[in-house]
Amino acid sequence: MFSKLHKAVTAAPDVFVCGRFRLPLDRPLLMGVVNITPDSFSDGGDFLDTGQAIAHARRLVSEGADILDLGGESSRPGSSPVSLDEERWRVLPVLEKVVQLEVPVSVDTSKPTLMREVIANGASIINDITALRAAGAVDVIAESGAGVCLMHMQGVPTNMQRSPFYDDVVTEVSRFLRERARCLLDSGVSASRILLDPGFGFGKTDQHNLELLHSLSEIGAGRFAVLAGLSRKSQLGRITGRKQAKLRLGSSIAAALAAVERGASVLRVHDVAETRDALLLWHAFKMSAKKDKAVST
Ligand code: HH2
């Protein structure tokens, strides 16, 4: 009886609640990236133009994106912050159009003022690489119905890759994320509105990233859904020898499958169609293995 009750209290949510959306977590969800920036590490400048960003968002939805993630500020290693006004003028005109696409729209920002504005304009999720550490950010989420992704980062983008150091990366990242999630729970935000993300490449060596991927199931602690963002990242390029980010599709797909194997519920990806196909094939393969087992027992 107790163990049943314990399970009910600590079980990971089977649905991600964000704004007016309830997304079942019975299969991995694809979050398609729309970078409205001149300097993103893999597609900077491709979608800075509002019309091109909207067209790209439409294409990602037609390819199977379950969520769109709009970003107006690059967080690549060495990048500098942009002003609130600049970020606002990049994101808002695109948001206005893509909220009509019938998938939840996430905005990748760390600025509480912009968080409030995008939620008022129809965004359903705030994706914050600083895990709501800016003053007032937790309140913005608590006062809205938005879902949120809390990401771990050691340092800031300008300096984060200089000399990342941990005694035990999995324990430290997990503890940080749980503490940040605790602030939200204490403010009345339910666990089903929260995604946790270890922040691959954000103040981590390649070894740290691999350890986190390996132990991804520990990040959510059986209580929160986990988002993984490995798509096109430089770590993949160092393993495969692919310097150009757009040539990292194969390794991005392999990383996505590894993340799903380790319990990721949401994958943040640039290449939606290809990742979707890989996931469908993987799922069919898994199901056939289960059928084989059922027949032979
Ligand atoms: N990675 C990037 C940006 N935002 N958010 C979450 N939650 N997790 C991530 O891993 C993550 C993120 C970096 O990718 P991208 O947006 O393509 O590049 P840039 O920051 O240069 O715009």
PDB file of C-alpha atoms and ligand atoms in Angstrom:
ATOM      1  CA  MET A   1       0.000   0.000   0.000  1.00  0.00           C
ATOM      2  CA  PHE A   2       2.719   2.432   1.040  1.00  0.00           C
ATOM      3  CA  SER A   3       4.808   1.645  -2.000  1.00  0.00           C
ATOM      4  CA  LYS A   4       1.769   2.271  -4.213  1.00  0.00           C
ATOM      5  CA  LEU A   5       1.170   5.615  -2.536  1.00  0.00           C
ATOM      6  CA  HIS A   6       4.866   6.469  -2.737  1.00  0.00           C
ATOM      7  CA  LYS A   7       4.824   5.707  -6.450  1.00  0.00           C
ATOM      8  CA  ALA A   8       1.805   7.929  -6.978  1.00  0.00           C
ATOM      9  CA  VAL A   9       3.501  10.827  -5.190  1.00  0.00           C
ATOM     10  CA  THR A  10       6.861  10.545  -6.927  1.00  0.00           C
ATOM     11  CA  ALA A  11       5.921   9.227 -10.406  1.00  0.00           C
ATOM     12  CA  ALA A  12       7.043  11.311 -13.385  1.00  0.00           C
ATOM     13  CA  PRO A  13       4.112  13.111 -15.010  1.00  0.00           C
ATOM     14  CA  ASP A  14       2.528  11.353 -17.997  1.00  0.00           C
ATOM     15  CA  VAL A  15       1.506  14.681 -19.493  1.00  0.00           C
ATOM     16  CA  PHE A  16       3.259  18.028 -20.029  1.00  0.00           C
ATOM     17  CA  VAL A  17       0.877  20.868 -19.253  1.00  0.00           C
ATOM     18  CA  CYS A  18       1.654  24.213 -20.906  1.00  0.00           C
ATOM     19  CA  GLY A  19      -0.855  27.011 -21.344  1.00  0.00           C
ATOM     20  CA  ARG A  20      -3.961  25.602 -23.029  1.00  0.00           C
ATOM     21  CA  PHE A  21      -2.094  22.469 -24.144  1.00  0.00           C
ATOM     22  CA  ARG A  22      -1.766  19.056 -22.484  1.00  0.00           C
ATOM     23  CA  LEU A  23       0.842  17.002 -24.311  1.00  0.00           C
ATOM     24  CA  PRO A  24       0.812  13.261 -23.512  1.00  0.00           C
ATOM     25  CA  LEU A  25       4.298  11.938 -22.767  1.00  0.00           C
ATOM     26  CA  ASP A  26       3.645   8.418 -24.059  1.00  0.00           C
ATOM     27  CA  ARG A  27       6.135   9.068 -26.882  1.00  0.00           C
ATOM     28  CA  PRO A  28       9.091  11.465 -27.171  1.00  0.00           C
ATOM     29  CA  LEU A  29       8.061  14.984 -28.205  1.00  0.00           C
ATOM     30  CA  LEU A  30       9.990  16.992 -30.765  1.00  0.00           C
ATOM     31  CA  MET A  31      10.731  20.636 -30.052  1.00  0.00           C
ATOM     32  CA  GLY A  32      11.768  22.315 -33.317  1.00  0.00           C
ATOM     33  CA  VAL A  33      14.291  25.155 -33.013  1.00  0.00           C
ATOM     34  CA  VAL A  34      13.681  28.521 -34.695  1.00  0.00           C
ATOM     35  CA  ASN A  35      16.703  30.764 -34.175  1.00  0.00           C
ATOM     36  CA  ILE A  36      15.841  34.383 -35.029  1.00  0.00           C
ATOM     37  CA  THR A  37      19.435  35.489 -34.628  1.00  0.00           C
ATOM     38  CA  PRO A  38      22.373  36.556 -36.770  1.00  0.00           C
ATOM     39  CA  ASP A  39      24.876  34.432 -34.827  1.00  0.00           C
ATOM     40  CA  SER A  40      23.450  31.079 -33.640  1.00  0.00           C
ATOM     41  CA  PHE A  41      26.119  28.396 -33.783  1.00  0.00           C
ATOM     42  CA  SER A  42      24.494  26.245 -36.468  1.00  0.00           C
ATOM     43  CA  ASP A  43      22.078  28.435 -38.429  1.00  0.00           C
ATOM     44  CA  GLY A  44      22.853  32.040 -37.450  1.00  0.00           C
ATOM     45  CA  GLY A  45      21.412  34.465 -40.016  1.00  0.00           C
ATOM     46  CA  ASP A  46      19.284  31.852 -41.822  1.00  0.00           C
ATOM     47  CA  PHE A  47      16.047  32.959 -40.098  1.00  0.00           C
ATOM     48  CA  LEU A  48      16.770  36.474 -38.802  1.00  0.00           C
ATOM     49  CA  ASP A  49      14.261  37.815 -41.292  1.00  0.00           C
ATOM     50  CA  THR A  50      10.730  37.579 -39.820  1.00  0.00           C
ATOM     51  CA  GLY A  51       9.228  36.054 -42.971  1.00  0.00           C
ATOM     52  CA  GLN A  52      11.935  33.415 -43.194  1.00  0.00           C
ATOM     53  CA  ALA A  53      11.558  32.543 -39.522  1.00  0.00           C
ATOM     54  CA  ILE A  54       7.790  32.109 -39.930  1.00  0.00           C
ATOM     55  CA  ALA A  55       8.254  29.953 -43.030  1.00  0.00           C
ATOM     56  CA  HIS A  56      10.805  27.828 -41.171  1.00  0.00           C
ATOM     57  CA  ALA A  57       8.411  27.408 -38.211  1.00  0.00           C
ATOM     58  CA  ARG A  58       5.656  26.312 -40.595  1.00  0.00           C
ATOM     59  CA  ARG A  59       7.975  23.797 -42.212  1.00  0.00           C
ATOM     60  CA  LEU A  60       9.001  22.350 -38.836  1.00  0.00           C
ATOM     61  CA  VAL A  61       5.349  21.891 -37.846  1.00  0.00           C
ATOM     62  CA  SER A  62       4.560  20.222 -41.174  1.00  0.00           C
ATOM     63  CA  GLU A  63       7.525  17.888 -40.551  1.00  0.00           C
ATOM     64  CA  GLY A  64       6.120  16.814 -37.194  1.00  0.00           C
ATOM     65  CA  ALA A  65       7.304  19.290 -34.544  1.00  0.00           C
ATOM     66  CA  ASP A  66       5.162  18.986 -31.396  1.00  0.00           C
ATOM     67  CA  ILE A  67       6.507  22.252 -29.990  1.00  0.00           C
ATOM     68  CA  LEU A  68       8.280  25.266 -31.526  1.00  0.00           C
ATOM     69  CA  ASP A  69      11.100  26.986 -29.647  1.00  0.00           C
ATOM     70  CA  LEU A  70      11.742  30.594 -30.721  1.00  0.00           C
ATOM     71  CA  GLY A  71      15.038  32.166 -29.719  1.00  0.00           C
ATOM     72  CA  GLY A  72      16.144  35.779 -30.193  1.00  0.00           C
ATOM     73  CA  GLU A  73      19.513  35.505 -28.457  1.00  0.00           C
ATOM     74  CA  SER A  74      22.327  33.082 -29.219  1.00  0.00           C
ATOM     75  CA  SER A  75      23.849  31.274 -26.245  1.00  0.00           C
ATOM     76  CA  ARG A  76      26.748  29.694 -28.141  1.00  0.00           C
ATOM     77  CA  PRO A  77      30.058  29.651 -26.244  1.00  0.00           C
ATOM     78  CA  GLY A  78      31.604  33.125 -26.357  1.00  0.00           C
ATOM     79  CA  SER A  79      28.366  34.919 -27.350  1.00  0.00           C
ATOM     80  CA  SER A  80      27.444  38.264 -25.795  1.00  0.00           C
ATOM     81  CA  PRO A  81      23.987  39.088 -24.421  1.00  0.00           C
ATOM     82  CA  VAL A  82      21.551  41.140 -26.525  1.00  0.00           C
ATOM     83  CA  SER A  83      19.352  43.955 -25.194  1.00  0.00           C
ATOM     84  CA  LEU A  84      15.746  43.431 -24.195  1.00  0.00           C
ATOM     85  CA  ASP A  85      14.590  45.623 -27.091  1.00  0.00           C
ATOM     86  CA  GLU A  86      16.623  43.714 -29.660  1.00  0.00           C
ATOM     87  CA  GLU A  87      15.378  40.353 -28.403  1.00  0.00           C
ATOM     88  CA  ARG A  88      11.816  41.661 -28.300  1.00  0.00           C
ATOM     89  CA  TRP A  89      11.917  42.930 -31.900  1.00  0.00           C
ATOM     90  CA  ARG A  90      13.312  39.634 -33.123  1.00  0.00           C
ATOM     91  CA  VAL A  91      10.834  37.381 -31.317  1.00  0.00           C
ATOM     92  CA  LEU A  92       7.458  39.153 -31.074  1.00  0.00           C
ATOM     93  CA  PRO A  93       6.575  39.491 -34.798  1.00  0.00           C
ATOM     94  CA  VAL A  94       7.358  35.800 -35.369  1.00  0.00           C
ATOM     95  CA  LEU A  95       5.459  34.752 -32.241  1.00  0.00           C
ATOM     96  CA  GLU A  96       2.370  36.687 -33.367  1.00  0.00           C
ATOM     97  CA  LYS A  97       2.113  34.493 -36.477  1.00  0.00           C
ATOM     98  CA  VAL A  98       3.293  31.111 -35.223  1.00  0.00           C
ATOM     99  CA  VAL A  99       0.878  30.962 -32.282  1.00  0.00           C
ATOM    100  CA  GLN A 100      -1.739  30.310 -34.959  1.00  0.00           C
ATOM    101  CA  LEU A 101      -0.077  27.015 -35.936  1.00  0.00           C
ATOM    102  CA  GLU A 102      -1.823  24.953 -33.233  1.00  0.00           C
ATOM    103  CA  VAL A 103       1.288  23.636 -31.541  1.00  0.00           C
ATOM    104  CA  PRO A 104       2.545  25.121 -28.273  1.00  0.00           C
ATOM    105  CA  VAL A 105       5.151  27.828 -28.778  1.00  0.00           C
ATOM    106  CA  SER A 106       8.098  28.084 -26.430  1.00  0.00           C
ATOM    107  CA  VAL A 107      10.308  31.160 -26.152  1.00  0.00           C
ATOM    108  CA  ASP A 108      13.950  30.703 -25.220  1.00  0.00           C
ATOM    109  CA  THR A 109      14.675  33.688 -22.987  1.00  0.00           C
ATOM    110  CA  SER A 110      16.100  34.564 -19.583  1.00  0.00           C
ATOM    111  CA  LYS A 111      14.528  38.023 -19.306  1.00  0.00           C
ATOM    112  CA  PRO A 112      11.441  38.189 -17.023  1.00  0.00           C
ATOM    113  CA  THR A 113      10.022  41.241 -18.853  1.00  0.00           C
ATOM    114  CA  LEU A 114      10.110  39.407 -22.156  1.00  0.00           C
ATOM    115  CA  MET A 115       8.732  36.241 -20.522  1.00  0.00           C
ATOM    116  CA  ARG A 116       5.691  38.211 -19.397  1.00  0.00           C
ATOM    117  CA  GLU A 117       5.216  39.792 -22.820  1.00  0.00           C
ATOM    118  CA  VAL A 118       5.475  36.568 -24.789  1.00  0.00           C
ATOM    119  CA  ILE A 119       3.063  34.755 -22.470  1.00  0.00           C
ATOM    120  CA  ALA A 120       0.591  37.642 -22.921  1.00  0.00           C
ATOM    121  CA  ASN A 121       1.055  37.161 -26.684  1.00  0.00           C
ATOM    122  CA  GLY A 122       0.275  33.449 -26.696  1.00  0.00           C
ATOM    123  CA  ALA A 123       3.530  31.647 -25.829  1.00  0.00           C
ATOM    124  CA  SER A 124       2.805  28.468 -23.852  1.00  0.00           C
ATOM    125  CA  ILE A 125       6.307  27.623 -22.614  1.00  0.00           C
ATOM    126  CA  ILE A 126       9.307  29.541 -21.311  1.00  0.00           C
ATOM    127  CA  ASN A 127      12.623  27.828 -22.026  1.00  0.00           C
ATOM    128  CA  ASP A 128      15.203  29.423 -19.745  1.00  0.00           C
ATOM    129  CA  ILE A 129      18.870  28.433 -19.988  1.00  0.00           C
ATOM    130  CA  THR A 130      19.405  30.172 -16.609  1.00  0.00           C
ATOM    131  CA  ALA A 131      16.631  28.166 -14.905  1.00  0.00           C
ATOM    132  CA  LEU A 132      14.636  31.253 -13.828  1.00  0.00           C
ATOM    133  CA  ARG A 133      17.473  32.720 -11.752  1.00  0.00           C
ATOM    134  CA  ALA A 134      16.706  36.341 -12.773  1.00  0.00           C
ATOM    135  CA  ALA A 135      14.744  38.290 -10.143  1.00  0.00           C
ATOM    136  CA  GLY A 136      11.007  37.892 -10.694  1.00  0.00           C
ATOM    137  CA  ALA A 137      11.269  35.061 -13.232  1.00  0.00           C
ATOM    138  CA  VAL A 138       9.724  32.410 -10.955  1.00  0.00           C
ATOM    139  CA  ASP A 139       6.788  34.754 -10.277  1.00  0.00           C
ATOM    140  CA  VAL A 140       6.144  35.184 -14.009  1.00  0.00           C
ATOM    141  CA  ILE A 141       5.705  31.433 -14.374  1.00  0.00           C
ATOM    142  CA  ALA A 142       3.727  31.064 -11.146  1.00  0.00           C
ATOM    143  CA  GLU A 143       1.310  33.814 -12.191  1.00  0.00           C
ATOM    144  CA  SER A 144       0.714  32.227 -15.601  1.00  0.00           C
ATOM    145  CA  GLY A 145      -0.331  28.811 -16.831  1.00  0.00           C
ATOM    146  CA  ALA A 146       2.832  28.432 -18.893  1.00  0.00           C
ATOM    147  CA  GLY A 147       5.035  25.378 -18.912  1.00  0.00           C
ATOM    148  CA  VAL A 148       8.733  25.875 -18.276  1.00  0.00           C
ATOM    149  CA  CYS A 149      12.060  24.277 -19.103  1.00  0.00           C
ATOM    150  CA  LEU A 150      14.731  24.750 -16.429  1.00  0.00           C
ATOM    151  CA  MET A 151      18.235  24.276 -17.829  1.00  0.00           C
ATOM    152  CA  HIS A 152      21.555  23.880 -16.021  1.00  0.00           C
ATOM    153  CA  MET A 153      24.520  26.019 -17.039  1.00  0.00           C
ATOM    154  CA  GLN A 154      27.855  26.511 -15.262  1.00  0.00           C
ATOM    155  CA  GLY A 155      29.029  30.103 -15.835  1.00  0.00           C
ATOM    156  CA  VAL A 156      27.584  32.281 -18.609  1.00  0.00           C
ATOM    157  CA  PRO A 157      27.865  31.834 -22.385  1.00  0.00           C
ATOM    158  CA  THR A 158      30.765  34.329 -22.605  1.00  0.00           C
ATOM    159  CA  ASN A 159      33.020  32.190 -20.382  1.00  0.00           C
ATOM    160  CA  MET A 160      31.271  28.843 -19.770  1.00  0.00           C
ATOM    161  CA  GLN A 161      33.594  26.664 -21.855  1.00  0.00           C
ATOM    162  CA  ARG A 162      36.867  28.067 -20.450  1.00  0.00           C
ATOM    163  CA  SER A 163      37.405  25.457 -17.719  1.00  0.00           C
ATOM    164  CA  PRO A 164      34.220  23.667 -16.640  1.00  0.00           C
ATOM    165  CA  PHE A 165      34.763  21.773 -13.396  1.00  0.00           C
ATOM    166  CA  TYR A 166      32.648  19.432 -11.257  1.00  0.00           C
ATOM    167  CA  ASP A 167      33.453  16.898  -8.532  1.00  0.00           C
ATOM    168  CA  ASP A 168      30.500  14.842  -9.728  1.00  0.00           C
ATOM    169  CA  VAL A 169      28.695  16.335 -12.696  1.00  0.00           C
ATOM    170  CA  VAL A 170      25.547  14.186 -12.512  1.00  0.00           C
ATOM    171  CA  THR A 171      24.987  14.800  -8.804  1.00  0.00           C
ATOM    172  CA  GLU A 172      25.694  18.530  -9.034  1.00  0.00           C
ATOM    173  CA  VAL A 173      23.532  19.146 -12.105  1.00  0.00           C
ATOM    174  CA  SER A 174      20.667  17.058 -10.678  1.00  0.00           C
ATOM    175  CA  ARG A 175      20.819  18.843  -7.316  1.00  0.00           C
ATOM    176  CA  PHE A 176      20.790  22.273  -8.956  1.00  0.00           C
ATOM    177  CA  LEU A 177      17.799  21.429 -11.157  1.00  0.00           C
ATOM    178  CA  ARG A 178      15.834  19.962  -8.268  1.00  0.00           C
ATOM    179  CA  GLU A 179      16.467  23.071  -6.187  1.00  0.00           C
ATOM    180  CA  ARG A 180      15.230  25.284  -9.016  1.00  0.00           C
ATOM    181  CA  ALA A 181      12.182  23.054  -9.500  1.00  0.00           C
ATOM    182  CA  ARG A 182      11.523  23.239  -5.741  1.00  0.00           C
ATOM    183  CA  CYS A 183      11.197  27.064  -6.025  1.00  0.00           C
ATOM    184  CA  LEU A 184       8.484  26.561  -8.630  1.00  0.00           C
ATOM    185  CA  LEU A 185       6.653  23.862  -6.668  1.00  0.00           C
ATOM    186  CA  ASP A 186       6.721  26.118  -3.583  1.00  0.00           C
ATOM    187  CA  SER A 187       5.135  28.862  -5.705  1.00  0.00           C
ATOM    188  CA  GLY A 188       2.287  26.548  -6.692  1.00  0.00           C
ATOM    189  CA  VAL A 189       3.499  25.367 -10.107  1.00  0.00           C
ATOM    190  CA  SER A 190       2.725  21.671 -10.607  1.00  0.00           C
ATOM    191  CA  ALA A 191       5.441  19.184 -11.595  1.00  0.00           C
ATOM    192  CA  SER A 192       3.532  18.481 -14.811  1.00  0.00           C
ATOM    193  CA  ARG A 193       4.400  22.022 -16.026  1.00  0.00           C
ATOM    194  CA  ILE A 194       8.132  21.585 -15.477  1.00  0.00           C
ATOM    195  CA  LEU A 195      10.828  20.118 -17.753  1.00  0.00           C
ATOM    196  CA  LEU A 196      14.395  19.651 -16.520  1.00  0.00           C
ATOM    197  CA  ASP A 197      17.376  19.888 -18.870  1.00  0.00           C
ATOM    198  CA  PRO A 198      21.026  19.143 -17.976  1.00  0.00           C
ATOM    199  CA  GLY A 199      22.200  21.730 -20.530  1.00  0.00           C
ATOM    200  CA  PHE A 200      24.515  19.771 -22.825  1.00  0.00           C
ATOM    201  CA  GLY A 201      27.464  21.966 -23.811  1.00  0.00           C
ATOM    202  CA  PHE A 202      26.688  24.701 -21.292  1.00  0.00           C
ATOM    203  CA  GLY A 203      29.781  24.762 -19.067  1.00  0.00           C
ATOM    204  CA  LYS A 204      30.648  21.098 -19.669  1.00  0.00           C
ATOM    205  CA  THR A 205      33.531  19.177 -21.171  1.00  0.00           C
ATOM    206  CA  ASP A 206      32.826  16.385 -23.665  1.00  0.00           C
ATOM    207  CA  GLN A 207      33.291  13.878 -20.841  1.00  0.00           C
ATOM    208  CA  HIS A 208      30.765  15.751 -18.658  1.00  0.00           C
ATOM    209  CA  ASN A 209      28.256  15.681 -21.546  1.00  0.00           C
ATOM    210  CA  LEU A 210      28.694  11.936 -22.044  1.00  0.00           C
ATOM    211  CA  GLU A 211      28.286  11.235 -18.329  1.00  0.00           C
ATOM    212  CA  LEU A 212      25.111  13.310 -18.253  1.00  0.00           C
ATOM    213  CA  LEU A 213      23.728  11.531 -21.303  1.00  0.00           C
ATOM    214  CA  HIS A 214      24.508   8.196 -19.723  1.00  0.00           C
ATOM    215  CA  SER A 215      22.768   9.144 -16.465  1.00  0.00           C
ATOM    216  CA  LEU A 216      19.951  11.175 -17.984  1.00  0.00           C
ATOM    217  CA  SER A 217      17.308   9.140 -16.154  1.00  0.00           C
ATOM    218  CA  GLU A 218      18.686  10.473 -12.840  1.00  0.00           C
ATOM    219  CA  ILE A 219      18.054  14.084 -13.851  1.00  0.00           C
ATOM    220  CA  GLY A 220      14.271  13.895 -13.588  1.00  0.00           C
ATOM    221  CA  ALA A 221      14.505  11.880 -10.348  1.00  0.00           C
ATOM    222  CA  GLY A 222      11.382   9.986 -11.395  1.00  0.00           C
ATOM    223  CA  ARG A 223       9.406  13.132 -10.723  1.00  0.00           C
ATOM    224  CA  PHE A 224       9.952  15.493 -13.670  1.00  0.00           C
ATOM    225  CA  ALA A 225      10.011  15.053 -17.434  1.00  0.00           C
ATOM    226  CA  VAL A 226      13.426  15.642 -19.015  1.00  0.00           C
ATOM    227  CA  LEU A 227      14.354  17.663 -22.119  1.00  0.00           C
ATOM    228  CA  ALA A 228      17.577  16.940 -24.001  1.00  0.00           C
ATOM    229  CA  GLY A 229      19.239  19.390 -26.391  1.00  0.00           C
ATOM    230  CA  LEU A 230      22.133  17.738 -28.212  1.00  0.00           C
ATOM    231  CA  SER A 231      21.247  18.635 -31.782  1.00  0.00           C
ATOM    232  CA  ARG A 232      24.243  19.706 -33.926  1.00  0.00           C
ATOM    233  CA  LYS A 233      26.328  20.546 -30.844  1.00  0.00           C
ATOM    234  CA  SER A 234      30.098  20.928 -31.134  1.00  0.00           C
ATOM    235  CA  GLN A 235      30.699  17.926 -28.895  1.00  0.00           C
ATOM    236  CA  LEU A 236      29.185  15.764 -31.651  1.00  0.00           C
ATOM    237  CA  GLY A 237      31.490  17.404 -34.167  1.00  0.00           C
ATOM    238  CA  ARG A 238      34.540  16.621 -32.035  1.00  0.00           C
ATOM    239  CA  ILE A 239      33.571  12.945 -31.885  1.00  0.00           C
ATOM    240  CA  THR A 240      32.814  12.647 -35.617  1.00  0.00           C
ATOM    241  CA  GLY A 241      35.307  15.158 -37.009  1.00  0.00           C
ATOM    242  CA  ARG A 242      32.470  17.253 -38.531  1.00  0.00           C
ATOM    243  CA  LYS A 243      33.466  20.902 -38.122  1.00  0.00           C
ATOM    244  CA  GLN A 244      30.388  22.248 -39.927  1.00  0.00           C
ATOM    245  CA  ALA A 245      27.367  22.104 -37.614  1.00  0.00           C
ATOM    246  CA  LYS A 246      24.917  21.315 -40.423  1.00  0.00           C
ATOM    247  CA  LEU A 247      26.898  18.151 -41.224  1.00  0.00           C
ATOM    248  CA  ARG A 248      26.177  16.716 -37.770  1.00  0.00           C
ATOM    249  CA  LEU A 249      22.776  15.221 -38.635  1.00  0.00           C
ATOM    250  CA  GLY A 250      23.835  11.584 -38.224  1.00  0.00           C
ATOM    251  CA  SER A 251      25.394  12.131 -34.815  1.00  0.00           C
ATOM    252  CA  SER A 252      22.465  14.342 -33.739  1.00  0.00           C
ATOM    253  CA  ILE A 253      20.060  11.508 -34.503  1.00  0.00           C
ATOM    254  CA  ALA A 254      22.230   8.981 -32.666  1.00  0.00           C
ATOM    255  CA  ALA A 255      22.350  11.349 -29.674  1.00  0.00           C
ATOM    256  CA  ALA A 256      18.561  11.808 -29.798  1.00  0.00           C
ATOM    257  CA  LEU A 257      17.999   8.039 -29.706  1.00  0.00           C
ATOM    258  CA  ALA A 258      20.483   7.641 -26.858  1.00  0.00           C
ATOM    259  CA  ALA A 259      18.631  10.352 -24.929  1.00  0.00           C
ATOM    260  CA  VAL A 260      15.282   8.647 -25.485  1.00  0.00           C
ATOM    261  CA  GLU A 261      16.783   5.334 -24.338  1.00  0.00           C
ATOM    262  CA  ARG A 262      17.797   7.133 -21.136  1.00  0.00           C
ATOM    263  CA  GLY A 263      14.328   8.518 -20.567  1.00  0.00           C
ATOM    264  CA  ALA A 264      14.192  11.914 -22.322  1.00  0.00           C
ATOM    265  CA  SER A 265      10.602  13.032 -22.934  1.00  0.00           C
ATOM    266  CA  VAL A 266      11.346  16.059 -25.113  1.00  0.00           C
ATOM    267  CA  LEU A 267      14.083  16.437 -27.728  1.00  0.00           C
ATOM    268  CA  ARG A 268      15.122  19.935 -28.796  1.00  0.00           C
ATOM    269  CA  VAL A 269      16.202  19.529 -32.434  1.00  0.00           C
ATOM    270  CA  HIS A 270      16.995  21.492 -35.586  1.00  0.00           C
ATOM    271  CA  ASP A 271      16.180  18.621 -38.000  1.00  0.00           C
ATOM    272  CA  VAL A 272      12.618  17.605 -37.194  1.00  0.00           C
ATOM    273  CA  ALA A 273      11.731  15.400 -40.194  1.00  0.00           C
ATOM    274  CA  GLU A 274      14.844  13.247 -39.931  1.00  0.00           C
ATOM    275  CA  THR A 275      14.629  12.864 -36.147  1.00  0.00           C
ATOM    276  CA  ARG A 276      10.951  11.963 -36.402  1.00  0.00           C
ATOM    277  CA  ASP A 277      11.698   9.194 -38.924  1.00  0.00           C
ATOM    278  CA  ALA A 278      14.495   7.813 -36.762  1.00  0.00           C
ATOM    279  CA  LEU A 279      12.222   7.770 -33.710  1.00  0.00           C
ATOM    280  CA  LEU A 280       9.419   6.016 -35.588  1.00  0.00           C
ATOM    281  CA  LEU A 281      11.795   3.324 -36.826  1.00  0.00           C
ATOM    282  CA  TRP A 282      13.272   2.914 -33.341  1.00  0.00           C
ATOM    283  CA  HIS A 283       9.797   2.639 -31.833  1.00  0.00           C
ATOM    284  CA  ALA A 284       8.720  -0.010 -34.384  1.00  0.00           C
ATOM    285  CA  PHE A 285      11.899  -1.974 -33.658  1.00  0.00           C
ATOM    286  CA  LYS A 286      11.281  -1.834 -29.895  1.00  0.00           C
ATOM    287  CA  MET A 287       7.669  -2.904 -30.283  1.00  0.00           C
ATOM    288  CA  SER A 288       8.620  -5.875 -32.451  1.00  0.00           C
ATOM    289  CA  ALA A 289      11.145  -6.975 -29.825  1.00  0.00           C
ATOM    290  CA  LYS A 290       8.367  -6.872 -27.203  1.00  0.00           C
ATOM    291  CA  LYS A 291       6.047  -8.910 -29.461  1.00  0.00           C
ATOM    292  CA  ASP A 292       8.779 -11.546 -29.977  1.00  0.00           C
ATOM    293  CA  LYS A 293       9.156 -11.831 -26.216  1.00  0.00           C
ATOM    294  CA  ALA A 294       5.387 -12.192 -25.697  1.00  0.00           C
ATOM    295  CA  VAL A 295       5.181 -14.955 -28.347  1.00  0.00           C
ATOM    296  CA  SER A 296       8.086 -16.930 -26.890  1.00  0.00           C
ATOM    297  CA  THR A 297       6.782 -16.846 -23.283  1.00  0.00           C
TER     298      THR A 297
HETATM  299  N1  HH2 B   1      20.672  24.763 -26.479  1.00  0.00           N
HETATM  300  C1  HH2 B   1      20.754  25.935 -27.142  1.00  0.00           C
HETATM  301  C2  HH2 B   1      19.825  26.953 -26.879  1.00  0.00           C
HETATM  302  N2  HH2 B   1      18.832  26.780 -25.999  1.00  0.00           N
HETATM  303  N3  HH2 B   1      17.693  25.407 -24.458  1.00  0.00           N
HETATM  304  C3  HH2 B   1      17.587  24.254 -23.796  1.00  0.00           C
HETATM  305  N4  HH2 B   1      16.586  24.069 -22.932  1.00  0.00           N
HETATM  306  N5  HH2 B   1      18.472  23.232 -23.993  1.00  0.00           N
HETATM  307  C4  HH2 B   1      19.516  23.347 -24.856  1.00  0.00           C
HETATM  308  O1  HH2 B   1      20.317  22.398 -24.974  1.00  0.00           O
HETATM  309  C5  HH2 B   1      19.660  24.572 -25.574  1.00  0.00           C
HETATM  310  C6  HH2 B   1      18.716  25.609 -25.342  1.00  0.00           C
HETATM  311  C7  HH2 B   1      21.813  26.125 -28.170  1.00  0.00           C
HETATM  312  O2  HH2 B   1      21.327  25.764 -29.462  1.00  0.00           O
HETATM  313  P1  HH2 B   1      20.838  26.838 -30.550  1.00  0.00           P
HETATM  314  O3  HH2 B   1      19.647  27.561 -30.041  1.00  0.00           O
HETATM  315  O4  HH2 B   1      20.646  26.180 -31.855  1.00  0.00           O
HETATM  316  O5  HH2 B   1      22.067  27.821 -30.691  1.00  0.00           O
HETATM  317  P2  HH2 B   1      22.295  29.303 -30.235  1.00  0.00           P
HETATM  318  O6  HH2 B   1      22.210  29.357 -28.738  1.00  0.00           O
HETATM  319  O7  HH2 B   1      23.646  29.651 -30.770  1.00  0.00           O
HETATM  320  O8  HH2 B   1      21.202  30.163 -30.844  1.00  0.00           O
END
